[in-house]
XYZ file of N, CA and C in Angstrom:
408
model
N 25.525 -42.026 -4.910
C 26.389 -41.202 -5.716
C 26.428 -39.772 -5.170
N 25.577 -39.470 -4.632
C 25.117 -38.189 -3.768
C 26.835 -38.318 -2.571
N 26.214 -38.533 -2.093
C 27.314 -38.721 -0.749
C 28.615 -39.158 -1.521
N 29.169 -39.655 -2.321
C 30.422 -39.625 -3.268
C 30.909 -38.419 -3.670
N 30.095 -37.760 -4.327
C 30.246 -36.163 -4.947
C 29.986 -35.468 -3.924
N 29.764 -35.012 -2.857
C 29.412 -34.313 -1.527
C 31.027 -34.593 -0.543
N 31.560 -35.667 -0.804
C 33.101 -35.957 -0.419
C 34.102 -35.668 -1.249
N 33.920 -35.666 -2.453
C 34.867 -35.205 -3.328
C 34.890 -33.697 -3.210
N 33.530 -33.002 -3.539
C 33.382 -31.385 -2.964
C 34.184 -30.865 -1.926
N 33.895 -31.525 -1.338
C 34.583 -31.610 0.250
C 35.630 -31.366 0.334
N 36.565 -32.723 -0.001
C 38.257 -32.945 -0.403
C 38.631 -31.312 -1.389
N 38.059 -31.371 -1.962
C 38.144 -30.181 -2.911
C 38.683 -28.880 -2.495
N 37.519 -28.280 -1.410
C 37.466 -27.367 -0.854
C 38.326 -27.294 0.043
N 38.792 -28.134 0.935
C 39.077 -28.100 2.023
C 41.132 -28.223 1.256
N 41.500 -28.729 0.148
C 42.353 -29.356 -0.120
C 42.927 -27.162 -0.716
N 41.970 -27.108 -1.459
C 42.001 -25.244 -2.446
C 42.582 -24.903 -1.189
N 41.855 -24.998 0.308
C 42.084 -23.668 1.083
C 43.217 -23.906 2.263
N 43.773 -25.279 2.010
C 45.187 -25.329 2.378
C 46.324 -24.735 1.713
N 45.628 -24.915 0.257
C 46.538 -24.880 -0.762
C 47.000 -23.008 -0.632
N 45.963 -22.082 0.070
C 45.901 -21.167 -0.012
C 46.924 -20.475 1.093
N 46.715 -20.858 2.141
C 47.149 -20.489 3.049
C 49.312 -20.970 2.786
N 49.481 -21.430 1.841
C 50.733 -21.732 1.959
C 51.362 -20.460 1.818
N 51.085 -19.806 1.058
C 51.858 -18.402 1.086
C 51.518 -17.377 2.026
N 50.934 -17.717 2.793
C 50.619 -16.636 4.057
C 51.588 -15.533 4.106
N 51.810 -14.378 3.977
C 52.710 -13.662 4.228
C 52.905 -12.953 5.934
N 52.285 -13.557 6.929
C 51.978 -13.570 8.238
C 53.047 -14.154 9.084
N 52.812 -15.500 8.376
C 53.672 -16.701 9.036
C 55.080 -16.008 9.031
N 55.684 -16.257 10.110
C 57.489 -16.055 9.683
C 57.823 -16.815 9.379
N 58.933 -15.940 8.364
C 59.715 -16.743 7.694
C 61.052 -17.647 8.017
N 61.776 -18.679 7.339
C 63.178 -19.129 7.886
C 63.927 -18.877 6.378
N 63.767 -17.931 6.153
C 64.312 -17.453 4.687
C 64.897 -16.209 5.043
N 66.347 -15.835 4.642
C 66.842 -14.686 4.879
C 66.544 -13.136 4.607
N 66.394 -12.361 5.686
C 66.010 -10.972 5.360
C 66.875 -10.812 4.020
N 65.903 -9.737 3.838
C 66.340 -8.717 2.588
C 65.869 -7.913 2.473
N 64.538 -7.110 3.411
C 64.506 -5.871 3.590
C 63.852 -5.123 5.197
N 64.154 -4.054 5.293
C 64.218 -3.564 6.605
C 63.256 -2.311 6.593
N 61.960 -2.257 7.110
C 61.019 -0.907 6.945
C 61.335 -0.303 8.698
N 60.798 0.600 8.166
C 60.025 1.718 9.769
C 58.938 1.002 10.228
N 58.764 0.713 11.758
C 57.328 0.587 11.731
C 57.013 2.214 12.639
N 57.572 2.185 13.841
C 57.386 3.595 14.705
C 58.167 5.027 13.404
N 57.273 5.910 13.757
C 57.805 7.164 12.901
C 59.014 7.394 13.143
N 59.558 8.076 11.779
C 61.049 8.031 11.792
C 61.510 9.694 12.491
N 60.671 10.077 12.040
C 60.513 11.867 12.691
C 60.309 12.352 13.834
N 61.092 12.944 14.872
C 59.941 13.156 15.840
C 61.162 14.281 17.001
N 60.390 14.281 17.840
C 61.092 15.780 18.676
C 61.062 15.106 19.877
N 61.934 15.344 20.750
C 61.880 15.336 22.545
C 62.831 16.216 23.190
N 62.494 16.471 24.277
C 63.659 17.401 25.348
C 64.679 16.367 25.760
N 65.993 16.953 25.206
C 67.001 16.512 25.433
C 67.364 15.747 26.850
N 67.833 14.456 26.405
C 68.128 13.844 28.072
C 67.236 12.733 28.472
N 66.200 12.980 27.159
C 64.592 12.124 27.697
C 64.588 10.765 26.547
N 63.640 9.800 26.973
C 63.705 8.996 25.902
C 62.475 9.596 24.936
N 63.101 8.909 23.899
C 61.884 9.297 22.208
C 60.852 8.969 22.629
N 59.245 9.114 22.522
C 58.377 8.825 22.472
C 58.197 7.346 21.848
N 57.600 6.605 21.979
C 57.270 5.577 20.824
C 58.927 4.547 20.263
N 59.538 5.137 20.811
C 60.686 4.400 20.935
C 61.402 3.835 19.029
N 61.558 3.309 18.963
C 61.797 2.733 17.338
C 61.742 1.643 17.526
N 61.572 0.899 15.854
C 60.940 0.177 15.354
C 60.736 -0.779 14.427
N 61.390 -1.586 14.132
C 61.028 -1.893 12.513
C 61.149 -3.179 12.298
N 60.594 -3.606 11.489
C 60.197 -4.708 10.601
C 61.016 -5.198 9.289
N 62.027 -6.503 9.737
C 62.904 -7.430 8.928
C 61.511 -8.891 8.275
N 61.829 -8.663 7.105
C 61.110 -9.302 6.217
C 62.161 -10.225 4.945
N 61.602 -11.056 4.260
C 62.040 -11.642 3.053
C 61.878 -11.449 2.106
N 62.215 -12.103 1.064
C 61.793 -11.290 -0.572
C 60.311 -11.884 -1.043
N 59.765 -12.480 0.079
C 58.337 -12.627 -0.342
C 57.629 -11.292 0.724
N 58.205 -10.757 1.559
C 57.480 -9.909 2.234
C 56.817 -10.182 3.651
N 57.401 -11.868 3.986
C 57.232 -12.549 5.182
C 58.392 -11.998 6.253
N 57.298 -11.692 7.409
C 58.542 -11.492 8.579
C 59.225 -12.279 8.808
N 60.704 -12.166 9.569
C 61.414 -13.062 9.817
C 61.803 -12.537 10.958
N 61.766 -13.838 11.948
C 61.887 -14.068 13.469
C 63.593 -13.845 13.768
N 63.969 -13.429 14.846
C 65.265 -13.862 15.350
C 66.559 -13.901 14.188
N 65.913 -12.153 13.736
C 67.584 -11.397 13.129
C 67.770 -10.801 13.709
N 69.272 -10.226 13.741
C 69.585 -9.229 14.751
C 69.494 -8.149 13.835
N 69.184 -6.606 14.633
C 68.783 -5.400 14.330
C 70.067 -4.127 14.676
N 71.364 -4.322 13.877
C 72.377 -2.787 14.907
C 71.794 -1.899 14.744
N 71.672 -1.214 16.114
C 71.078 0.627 16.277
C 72.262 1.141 16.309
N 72.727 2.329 15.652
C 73.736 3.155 15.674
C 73.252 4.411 15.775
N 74.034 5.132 16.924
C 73.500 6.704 16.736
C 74.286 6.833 16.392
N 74.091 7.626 14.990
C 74.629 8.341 13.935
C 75.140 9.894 13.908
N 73.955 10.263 14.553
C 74.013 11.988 14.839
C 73.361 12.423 16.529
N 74.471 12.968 17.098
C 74.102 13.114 18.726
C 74.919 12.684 19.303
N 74.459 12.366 20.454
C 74.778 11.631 21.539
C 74.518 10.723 22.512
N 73.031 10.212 21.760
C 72.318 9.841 22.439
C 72.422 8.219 22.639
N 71.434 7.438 23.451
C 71.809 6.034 23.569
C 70.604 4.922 23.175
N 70.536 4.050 22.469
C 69.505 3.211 22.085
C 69.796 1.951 23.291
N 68.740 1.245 23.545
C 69.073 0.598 24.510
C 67.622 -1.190 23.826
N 68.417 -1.755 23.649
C 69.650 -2.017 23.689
C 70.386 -1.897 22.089
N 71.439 -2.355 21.732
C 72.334 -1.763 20.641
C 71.725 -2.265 19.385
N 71.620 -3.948 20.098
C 71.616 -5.016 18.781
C 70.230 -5.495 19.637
N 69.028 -5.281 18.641
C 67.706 -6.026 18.853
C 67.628 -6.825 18.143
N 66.477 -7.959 18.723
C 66.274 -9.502 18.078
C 64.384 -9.425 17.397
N 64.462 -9.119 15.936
C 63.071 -9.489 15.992
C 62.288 -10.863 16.325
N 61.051 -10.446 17.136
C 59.943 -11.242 16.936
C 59.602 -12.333 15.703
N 58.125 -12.968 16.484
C 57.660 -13.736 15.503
C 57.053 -12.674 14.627
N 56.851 -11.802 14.642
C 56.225 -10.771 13.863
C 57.110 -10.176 12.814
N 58.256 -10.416 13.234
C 59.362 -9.747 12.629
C 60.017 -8.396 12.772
N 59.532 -7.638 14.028
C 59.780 -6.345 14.579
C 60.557 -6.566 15.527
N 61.711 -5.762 15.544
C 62.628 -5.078 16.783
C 62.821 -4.335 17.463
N 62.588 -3.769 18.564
C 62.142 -2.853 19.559
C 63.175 -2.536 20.040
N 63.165 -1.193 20.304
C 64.279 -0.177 21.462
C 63.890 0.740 21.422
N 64.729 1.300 23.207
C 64.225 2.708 23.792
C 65.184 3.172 22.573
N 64.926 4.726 22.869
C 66.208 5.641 22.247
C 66.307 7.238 23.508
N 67.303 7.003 23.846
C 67.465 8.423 24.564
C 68.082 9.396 24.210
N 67.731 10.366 24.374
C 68.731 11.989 23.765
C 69.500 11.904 24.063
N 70.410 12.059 24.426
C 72.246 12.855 25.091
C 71.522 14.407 25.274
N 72.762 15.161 25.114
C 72.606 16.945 25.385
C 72.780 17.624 24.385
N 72.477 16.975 22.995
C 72.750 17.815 21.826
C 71.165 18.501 21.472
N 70.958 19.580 21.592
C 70.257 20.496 20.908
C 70.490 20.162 19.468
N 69.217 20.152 19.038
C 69.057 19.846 17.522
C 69.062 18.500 16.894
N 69.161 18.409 15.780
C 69.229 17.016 15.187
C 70.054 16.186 15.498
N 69.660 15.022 15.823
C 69.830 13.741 16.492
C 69.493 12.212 15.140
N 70.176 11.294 15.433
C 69.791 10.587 14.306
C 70.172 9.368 15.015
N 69.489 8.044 14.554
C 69.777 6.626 14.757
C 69.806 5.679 13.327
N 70.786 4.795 13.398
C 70.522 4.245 11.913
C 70.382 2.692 12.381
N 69.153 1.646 11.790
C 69.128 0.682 11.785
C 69.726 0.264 10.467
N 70.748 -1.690 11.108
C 70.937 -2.156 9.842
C 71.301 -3.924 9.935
N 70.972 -4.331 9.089
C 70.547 -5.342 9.757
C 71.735 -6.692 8.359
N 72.573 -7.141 8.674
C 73.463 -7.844 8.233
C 72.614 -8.494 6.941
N 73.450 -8.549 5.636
C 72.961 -9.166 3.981
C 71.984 -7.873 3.753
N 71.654 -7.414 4.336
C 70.030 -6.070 3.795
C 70.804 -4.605 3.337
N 70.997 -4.425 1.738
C 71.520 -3.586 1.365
C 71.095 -1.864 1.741
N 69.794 -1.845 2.248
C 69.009 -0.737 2.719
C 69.267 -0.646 3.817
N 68.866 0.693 4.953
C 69.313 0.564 6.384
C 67.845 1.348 6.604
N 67.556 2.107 7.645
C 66.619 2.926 8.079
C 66.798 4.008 9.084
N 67.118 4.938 8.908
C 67.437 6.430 9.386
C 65.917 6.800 10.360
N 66.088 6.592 11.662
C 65.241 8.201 12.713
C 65.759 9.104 13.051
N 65.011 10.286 12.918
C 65.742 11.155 13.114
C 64.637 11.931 14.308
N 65.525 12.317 15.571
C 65.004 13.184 16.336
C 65.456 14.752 16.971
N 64.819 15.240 17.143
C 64.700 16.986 17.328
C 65.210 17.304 18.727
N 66.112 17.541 19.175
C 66.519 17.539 20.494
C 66.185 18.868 20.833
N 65.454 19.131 22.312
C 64.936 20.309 22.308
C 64.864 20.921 24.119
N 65.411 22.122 24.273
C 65.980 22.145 25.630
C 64.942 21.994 26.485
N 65.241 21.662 27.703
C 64.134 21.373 29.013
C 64.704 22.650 29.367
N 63.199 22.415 30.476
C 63.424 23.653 30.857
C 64.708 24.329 31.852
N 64.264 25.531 32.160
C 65.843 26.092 32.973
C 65.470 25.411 34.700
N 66.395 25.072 35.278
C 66.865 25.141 36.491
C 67.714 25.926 36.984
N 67.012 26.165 38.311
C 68.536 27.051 38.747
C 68.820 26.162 39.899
C-alpha cells in the first residue's frame, strides 16, 4: 500500500506542476497582440547624422501579457528626418522588435512612433538631435 500511495503522490505532483506551467506568461503566444511597451528607453540624445544609441525596442504581447512572435512592428519618424532601418520589424520568440534609428540634420527634437496593427496604443521615442562638431 506504501508504493500505491508513493505513485499516486507522485501522479499528483507531477500532474499540479504541469498544470502550472500552462499559463506561463514566457511562452509565446498565437493569440493576437493587444498591447505594445518600450523595452530600449524612449528618451535619449545623439549628434545629428549618427545612429541612437541602443537603437529601439519593444515588446508586442496579448491580453494575458504573453509575447507574441512574428507581428509586424511600423516605425514612423514622426518628428525629424531621420531613418529607422528597417521600417516594418518582425518580433521574436520573445516578442521584441528591433531597429537602428538614425538622425537626419535636424537639431533638436526628433521623434519615432511604433504601431503595430489591432493595438489601440502606439509608443513614441523621442531623440535630442545635437550638432557634431565643426569641420572646416
Amino acid at each position: 500500500m506504501t508504493r500505491l500511495f508513493s505513485a499516486r503522490t507522485w501522479l499528483t505532483l507531477v500532474t499540479a506542476a504541469l498544470a502550472a506551467c500552462g499559463g506561463d506568461s514566457t511562452n509565446p503566444s498565437s493569440g493576437p497582440p493587444t498591447k505594445i511597451d518600450p523595452v530600449s528607453a524612449q528618451s535619449r540624445s545623439a549628434q545629428v547624422g549618427s545612429v541612437v544609441p541602443g537603437g529601439i525596442v519593444v515588446k508586442v504581447s496579448d491580453a494575458s501579457g504573453r509575447p507574441v512572435a512574428g507581428t509586424s512592428v511600423a516605425l514612423a519618424v514622426t518628428l525629424g528626418n531621420g531613418v529607422t532601418m528597417p521600417r516594418v520589424a518582425i518580433t521574436d520568440s520573445k516578442g521584441e522588435a528591433t531597429a537602428t534609428w538614425t538622425l537626419g540634420t535636424i537639431i533638436g527634437q526628433n521623434e519615432v512612433t511604433a504601431n503595430v496593427d489591432g493595438v489601440v496604443t502606439s509608443v513614441r521615442f523621442t531623440a535630442t538631435g545635437v550638432a557634431g562638431p565643426v569641420t572646416n
